[in-house]
Coordinates of C-alpha atoms (C1' of nucleotides) in Angstrom, one line a residue:
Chain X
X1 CA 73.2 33.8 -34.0
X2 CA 70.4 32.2 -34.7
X3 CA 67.7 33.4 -36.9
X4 CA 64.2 32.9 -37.6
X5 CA 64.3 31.8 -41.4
X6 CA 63.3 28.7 -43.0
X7 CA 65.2 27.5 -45.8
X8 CA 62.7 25.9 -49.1
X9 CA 63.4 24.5 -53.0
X10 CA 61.3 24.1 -55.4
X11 CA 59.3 20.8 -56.6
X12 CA 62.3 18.3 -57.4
X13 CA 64.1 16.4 -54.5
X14 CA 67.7 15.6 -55.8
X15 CA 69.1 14.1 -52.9
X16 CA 66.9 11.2 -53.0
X17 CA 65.1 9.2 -56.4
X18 CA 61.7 10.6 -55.6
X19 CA 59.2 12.0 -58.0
X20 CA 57.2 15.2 -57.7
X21 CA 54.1 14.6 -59.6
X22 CA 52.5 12.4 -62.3
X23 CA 54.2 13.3 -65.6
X24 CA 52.2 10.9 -67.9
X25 CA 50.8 12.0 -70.6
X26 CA 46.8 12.9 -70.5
X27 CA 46.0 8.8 -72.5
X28 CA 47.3 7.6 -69.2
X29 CA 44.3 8.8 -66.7
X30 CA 43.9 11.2 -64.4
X31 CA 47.4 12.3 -62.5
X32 CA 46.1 13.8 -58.8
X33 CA 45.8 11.0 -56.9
X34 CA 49.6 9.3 -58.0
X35 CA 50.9 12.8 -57.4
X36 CA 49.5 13.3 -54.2
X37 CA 51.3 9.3 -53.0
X38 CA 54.6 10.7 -54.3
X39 CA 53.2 14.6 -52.5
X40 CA 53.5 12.1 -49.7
X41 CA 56.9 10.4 -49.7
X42 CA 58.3 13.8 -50.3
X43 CA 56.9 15.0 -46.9
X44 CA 58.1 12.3 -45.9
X45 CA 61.7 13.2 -46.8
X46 CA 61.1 16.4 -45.8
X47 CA 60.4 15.6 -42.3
X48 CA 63.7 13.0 -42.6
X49 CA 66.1 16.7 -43.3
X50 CA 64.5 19.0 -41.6
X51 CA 63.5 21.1 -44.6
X52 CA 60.6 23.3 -43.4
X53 CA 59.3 24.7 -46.7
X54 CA 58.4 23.5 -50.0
X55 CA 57.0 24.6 -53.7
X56 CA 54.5 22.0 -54.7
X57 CA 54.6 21.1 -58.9
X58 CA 52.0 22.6 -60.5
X59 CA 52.0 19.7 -62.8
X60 CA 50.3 17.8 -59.5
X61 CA 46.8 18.0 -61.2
X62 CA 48.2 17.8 -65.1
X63 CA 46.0 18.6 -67.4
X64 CA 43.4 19.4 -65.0
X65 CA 41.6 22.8 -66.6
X66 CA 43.2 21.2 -70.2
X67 CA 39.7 22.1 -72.6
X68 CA 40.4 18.5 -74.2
X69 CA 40.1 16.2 -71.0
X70 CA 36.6 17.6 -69.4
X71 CA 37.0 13.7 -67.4
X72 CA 40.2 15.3 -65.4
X73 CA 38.5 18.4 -64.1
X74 CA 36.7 16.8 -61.2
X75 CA 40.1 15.5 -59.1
X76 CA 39.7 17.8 -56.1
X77 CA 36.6 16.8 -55.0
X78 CA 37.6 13.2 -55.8
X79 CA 41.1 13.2 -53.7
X80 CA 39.7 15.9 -50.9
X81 CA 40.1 13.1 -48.3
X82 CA 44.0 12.8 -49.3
X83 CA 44.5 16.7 -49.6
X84 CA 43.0 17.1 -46.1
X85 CA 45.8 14.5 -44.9
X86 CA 48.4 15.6 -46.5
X87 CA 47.6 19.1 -45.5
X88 CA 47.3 18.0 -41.4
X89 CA 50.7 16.4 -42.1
X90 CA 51.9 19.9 -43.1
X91 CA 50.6 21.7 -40.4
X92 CA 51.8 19.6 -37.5
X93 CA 55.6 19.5 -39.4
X94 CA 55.6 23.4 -39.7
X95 CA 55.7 22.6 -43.7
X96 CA 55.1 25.6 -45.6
X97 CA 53.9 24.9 -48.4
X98 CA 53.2 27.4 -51.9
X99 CA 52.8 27.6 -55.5
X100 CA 54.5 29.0 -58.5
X101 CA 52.2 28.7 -61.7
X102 CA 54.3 28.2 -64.6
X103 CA 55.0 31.1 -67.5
X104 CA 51.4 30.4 -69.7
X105 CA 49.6 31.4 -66.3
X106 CA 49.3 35.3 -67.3
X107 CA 46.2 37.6 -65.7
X108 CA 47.2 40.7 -67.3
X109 CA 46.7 38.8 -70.6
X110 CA 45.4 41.7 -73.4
X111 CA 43.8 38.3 -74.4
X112 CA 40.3 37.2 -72.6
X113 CA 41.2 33.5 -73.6
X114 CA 44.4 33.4 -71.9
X115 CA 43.5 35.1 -69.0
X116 CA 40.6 33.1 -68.4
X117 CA 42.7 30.0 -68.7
X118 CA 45.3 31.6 -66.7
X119 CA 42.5 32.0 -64.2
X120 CA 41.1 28.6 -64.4
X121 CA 44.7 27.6 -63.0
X122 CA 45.0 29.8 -60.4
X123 CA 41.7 28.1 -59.1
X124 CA 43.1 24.7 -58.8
X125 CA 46.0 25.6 -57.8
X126 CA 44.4 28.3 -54.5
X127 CA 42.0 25.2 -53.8
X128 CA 44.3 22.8 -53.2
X129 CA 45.1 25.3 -50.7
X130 CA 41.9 25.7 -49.1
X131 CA 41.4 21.7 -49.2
X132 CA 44.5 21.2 -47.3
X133 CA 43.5 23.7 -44.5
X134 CA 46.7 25.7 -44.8
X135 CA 46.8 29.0 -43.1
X136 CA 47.9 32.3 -44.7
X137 CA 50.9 31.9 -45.5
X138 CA 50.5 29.4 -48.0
X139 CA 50.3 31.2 -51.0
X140 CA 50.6 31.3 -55.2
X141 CA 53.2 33.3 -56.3
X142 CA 52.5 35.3 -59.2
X143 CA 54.5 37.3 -61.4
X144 CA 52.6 40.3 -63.0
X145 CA 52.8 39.1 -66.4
X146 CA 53.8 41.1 -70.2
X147 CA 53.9 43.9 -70.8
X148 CA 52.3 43.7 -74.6
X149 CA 54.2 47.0 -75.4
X150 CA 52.6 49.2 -72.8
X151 CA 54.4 49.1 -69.2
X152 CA 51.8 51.0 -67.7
X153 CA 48.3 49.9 -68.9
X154 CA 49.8 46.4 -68.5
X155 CA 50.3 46.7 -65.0
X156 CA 46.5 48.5 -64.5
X157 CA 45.4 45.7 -66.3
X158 CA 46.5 42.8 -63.7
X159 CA 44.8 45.6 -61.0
X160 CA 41.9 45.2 -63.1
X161 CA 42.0 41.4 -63.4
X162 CA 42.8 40.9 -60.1
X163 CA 39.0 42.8 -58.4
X164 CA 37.8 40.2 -60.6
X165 CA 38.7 37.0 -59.0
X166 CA 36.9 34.8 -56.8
X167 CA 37.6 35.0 -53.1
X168 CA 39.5 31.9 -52.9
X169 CA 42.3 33.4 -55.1
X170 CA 42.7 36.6 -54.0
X171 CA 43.2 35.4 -50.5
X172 CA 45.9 33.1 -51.9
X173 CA 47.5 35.1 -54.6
X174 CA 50.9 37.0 -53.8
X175 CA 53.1 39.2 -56.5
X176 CA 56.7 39.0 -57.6
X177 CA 59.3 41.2 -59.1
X178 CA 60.5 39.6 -62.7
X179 CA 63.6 39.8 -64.9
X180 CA 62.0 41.0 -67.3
X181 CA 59.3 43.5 -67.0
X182 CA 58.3 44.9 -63.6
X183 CA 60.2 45.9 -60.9
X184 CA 59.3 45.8 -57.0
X185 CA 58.3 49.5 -57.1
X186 CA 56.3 48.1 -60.1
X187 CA 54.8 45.6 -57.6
X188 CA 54.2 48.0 -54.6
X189 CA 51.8 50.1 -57.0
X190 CA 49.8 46.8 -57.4
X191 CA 50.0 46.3 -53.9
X192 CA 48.6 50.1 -52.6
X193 CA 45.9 49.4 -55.0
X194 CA 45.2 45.5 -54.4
X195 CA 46.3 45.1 -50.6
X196 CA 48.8 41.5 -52.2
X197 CA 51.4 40.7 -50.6
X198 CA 55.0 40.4 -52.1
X199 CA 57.4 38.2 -52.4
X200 CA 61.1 40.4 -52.6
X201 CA 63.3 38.5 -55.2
X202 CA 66.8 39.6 -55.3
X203 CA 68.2 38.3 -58.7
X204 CA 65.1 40.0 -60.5
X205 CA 65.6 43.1 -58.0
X206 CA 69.5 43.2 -59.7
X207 CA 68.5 42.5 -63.4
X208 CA 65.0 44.9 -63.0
X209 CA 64.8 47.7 -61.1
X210 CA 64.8 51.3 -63.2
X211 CA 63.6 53.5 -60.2
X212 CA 67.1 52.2 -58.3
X213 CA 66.0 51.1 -55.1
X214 CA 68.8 49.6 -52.7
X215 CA 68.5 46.1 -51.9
X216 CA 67.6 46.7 -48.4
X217 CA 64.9 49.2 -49.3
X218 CA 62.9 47.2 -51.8
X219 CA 63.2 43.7 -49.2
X220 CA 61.8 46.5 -46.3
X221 CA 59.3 47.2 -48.4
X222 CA 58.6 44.0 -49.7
X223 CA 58.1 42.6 -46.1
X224 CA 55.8 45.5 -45.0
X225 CA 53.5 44.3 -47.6
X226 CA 53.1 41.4 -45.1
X227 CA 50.1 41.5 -42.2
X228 CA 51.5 41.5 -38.6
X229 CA 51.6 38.2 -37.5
X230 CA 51.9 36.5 -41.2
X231 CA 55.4 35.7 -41.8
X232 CA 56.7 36.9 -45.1
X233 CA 58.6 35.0 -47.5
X234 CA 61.3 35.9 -50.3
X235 CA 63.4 34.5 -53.2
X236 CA 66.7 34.3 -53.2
X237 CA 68.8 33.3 -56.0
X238 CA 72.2 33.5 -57.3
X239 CA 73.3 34.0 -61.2
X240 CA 75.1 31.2 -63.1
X241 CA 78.2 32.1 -64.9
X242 CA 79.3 28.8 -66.2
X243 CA 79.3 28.7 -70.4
X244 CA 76.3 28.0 -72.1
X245 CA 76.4 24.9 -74.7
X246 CA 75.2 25.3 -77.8
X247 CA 74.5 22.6 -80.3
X248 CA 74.6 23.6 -83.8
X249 CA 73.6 20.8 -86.1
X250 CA 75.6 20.7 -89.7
X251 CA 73.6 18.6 -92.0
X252 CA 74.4 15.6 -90.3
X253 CA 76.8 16.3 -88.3
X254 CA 76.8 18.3 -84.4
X255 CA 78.6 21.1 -83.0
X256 CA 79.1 22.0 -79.7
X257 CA 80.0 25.4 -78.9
X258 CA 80.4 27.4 -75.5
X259 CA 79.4 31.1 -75.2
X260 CA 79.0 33.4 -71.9
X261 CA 75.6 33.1 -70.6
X262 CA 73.0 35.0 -73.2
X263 CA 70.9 36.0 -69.5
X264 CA 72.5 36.6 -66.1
X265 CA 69.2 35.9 -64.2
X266 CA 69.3 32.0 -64.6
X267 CA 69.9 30.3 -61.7
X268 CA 73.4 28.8 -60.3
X269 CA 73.5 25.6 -59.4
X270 CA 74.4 26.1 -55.6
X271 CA 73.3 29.9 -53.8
X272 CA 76.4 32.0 -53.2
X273 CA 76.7 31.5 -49.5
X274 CA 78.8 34.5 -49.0
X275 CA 76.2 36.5 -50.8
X276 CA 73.5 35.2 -49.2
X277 CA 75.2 36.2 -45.5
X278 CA 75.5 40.0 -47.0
X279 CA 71.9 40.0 -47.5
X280 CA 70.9 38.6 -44.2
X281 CA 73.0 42.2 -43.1
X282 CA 69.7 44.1 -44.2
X283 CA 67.2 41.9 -42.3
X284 CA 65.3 43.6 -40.7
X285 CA 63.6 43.2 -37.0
X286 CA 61.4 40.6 -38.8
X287 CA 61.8 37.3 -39.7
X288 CA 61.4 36.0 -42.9
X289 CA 61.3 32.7 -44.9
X290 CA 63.5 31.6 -48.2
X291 CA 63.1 29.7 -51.4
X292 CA 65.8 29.2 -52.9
X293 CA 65.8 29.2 -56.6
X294 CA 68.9 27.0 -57.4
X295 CA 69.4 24.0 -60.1
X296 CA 70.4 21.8 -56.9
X297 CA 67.0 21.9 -55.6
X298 CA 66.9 20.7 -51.9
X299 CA 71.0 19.9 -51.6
X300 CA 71.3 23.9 -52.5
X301 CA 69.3 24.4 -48.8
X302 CA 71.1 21.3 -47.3
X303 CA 74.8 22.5 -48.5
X304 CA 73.5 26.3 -47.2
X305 CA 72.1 25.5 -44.1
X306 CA 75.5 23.5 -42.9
X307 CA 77.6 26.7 -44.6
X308 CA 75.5 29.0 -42.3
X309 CA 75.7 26.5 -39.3
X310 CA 80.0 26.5 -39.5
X311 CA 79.4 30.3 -39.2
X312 CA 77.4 30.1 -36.6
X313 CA 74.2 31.0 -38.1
X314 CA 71.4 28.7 -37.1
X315 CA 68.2 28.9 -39.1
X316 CA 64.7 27.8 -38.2
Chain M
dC1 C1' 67.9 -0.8 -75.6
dG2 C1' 69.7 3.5 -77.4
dA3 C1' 68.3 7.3 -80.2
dT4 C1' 65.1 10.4 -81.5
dG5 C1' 60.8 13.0 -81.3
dT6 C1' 57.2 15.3 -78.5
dC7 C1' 54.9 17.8 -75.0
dA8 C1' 48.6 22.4 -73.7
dA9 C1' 49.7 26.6 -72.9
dG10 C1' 53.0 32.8 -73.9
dG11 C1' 56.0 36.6 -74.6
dA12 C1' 59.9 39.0 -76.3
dA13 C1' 63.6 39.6 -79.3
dT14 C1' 65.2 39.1 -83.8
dC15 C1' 65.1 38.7 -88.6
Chain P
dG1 C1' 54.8 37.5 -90.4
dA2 C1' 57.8 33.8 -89.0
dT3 C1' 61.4 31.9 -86.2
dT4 C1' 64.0 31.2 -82.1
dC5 C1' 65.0 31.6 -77.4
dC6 C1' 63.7 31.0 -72.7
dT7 C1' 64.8 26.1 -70.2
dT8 C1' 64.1 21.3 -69.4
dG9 C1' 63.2 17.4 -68.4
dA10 C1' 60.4 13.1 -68.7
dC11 C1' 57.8 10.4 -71.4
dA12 C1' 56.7 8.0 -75.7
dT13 C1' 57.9 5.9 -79.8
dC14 C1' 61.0 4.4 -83.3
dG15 C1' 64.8 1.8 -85.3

DNA sequence: CGATGTCAAGGAATC
DNA sequence: GATTCCTTGACATCG
């Protein structure tokens, strides 16, 4: 069987000594330009395994909207030649590329500062986009944010936020389920009142889902949010069950103890392959692409792709 | 060179 | 109201 699904990781390449983005600290200079060299040798290993998608760091511009360093906030225009390369690259290699702002990045924030920074990301981070000339489908994944005591009015508060932003975003912007707050029916009211897209993830679908939607209903729905001829794209993720160590310091001295895992939504260091073939039973007529979400990065793909491949499951 | 401290940022749970 | 967890290195500095 073959089917029409890419598999993608996040940021950090394991399988070779490679580095995702420039991690120096702000006295060091401007990061863009180093992180879009090592943006390069990691396309570059991409292409080398066959890995067809890809979450770009959002540490690639650090400290790029950062209120102290107005000197870094001009890198896009200064690197759009390199972005524009790196993005043809991407295009002719069927790279599909996205982003995943990190926890600060919060639009439903009750606070006007946070949100605005929140928003200031988002910008850099849909632009990079648009500089690369990517099509559609390469998108910022957001989650919907707090809930500051109030399910409800925090949810009309991201609908809110969102009518607000500039064109570049909301063309970019997707939503995602959390393990926290908001569920995917959660999600689908944003989406009948925004029109985003969402991307179905099934660990936060297990941990977060009050109304009790089957698995196969909410990734149904999920996709439909999805224009014709756009390819949707999921998460998929299994939970890690190995003991927790804790250090507990004793004046002087260290303790190590081991407990059961406090949260059974953080990721495993492999995907359960056996898992991950039960939910390929409710795939729908329509294809679909897959991050990953697993500690072992791009050899979590690799070691799933060759599982599915002895089973006779080719993916794109 | 090994050990230790620090990093922009928020929210939720707990005390 | 303050502290800790979440999760997590990599970088920077200290001894």
């Amino acid at each position: 069987m073959v089917v029409g699904v890419k598999l993608g990781f996040a940021v950090k390449v394991l399988g070779e000594p490679l580095k995702e983005a420039d991690l120096r600290r702000a006295a060091s200079g401007p990061s863009l330009a180093q992180s879009l060299t090592y943006l390069g040798e990691i396309f570059d290993y991409l292409e080398r395994r066959n890995l067809g998608m890809y979450r770009m760091s959002s540490d690639l511009a650090k400290y790029m909207t950062h209120p102290d360093y107005p000197e870094f906030h001009d890198q896009l225009p200064q690197n759009a030649e390199r972005l524009s390369e790196l993005g043809g690259r991407a295009r002719r290699a069927g790279l599909r590329v996205s982003f995943h702002p990190s926890q600060y990045i919060l639009l439903n924030s009750p606070s006007d500062d946070v949100t605005a920074r929140s928003i200031a990301d988002l910008d850099w981070q849909a632009r990079v986009l648009d500089m690369m000339g990517l099509g559609p489908e390469a998108v910022v994944v957001l989650h919907l944010g707090g809930e500051y005591g109030e399910h409800d009015s925090a949810r009309a508060r991201f609908v809110e936020r969102f009518e607000r932003l500039n064109e570049s975003i909301r063309r970019r912007l997707v939503i995602e389920n959390d393990d926290v707050s908001f569920s995917v029916a959660d999600c689908l009211w944003v989406h009948e009142r925004t029109g985003l897209r969402i991307v179905f993830d099934n660990l936060h679908h297990a941990a977060v889902n009050p109304e009790g939607m089957a698995e196969g209903e909410a990734l149904r729905a999920c996709l439909g949010t999805w224009p014709e001829g756009q390819k949707p794209k999921i998460h998929f993720a299994s939970p890690a069950t190995q003991f927790q160590l804790i250090e507990k310091r004793e004046g002087k001295k260290k303790r190590v103890e081991q407990r059961a895992p406090s949260r059974w939504t953080s990721h495993s260091d492999f995907v359960d392959p056996f898992a991950f073939l039960r939910f390929l039973e409710h795939r729908p007529g329509r294809d679909f692409d897959v991050m990953l979400e697993a500690k072992a990065k791009d050899l979590a793909a690799i070691a799933l792709r060759d599982f599915l491949r002895k089973r006779g499951v080719e993916v794109e």
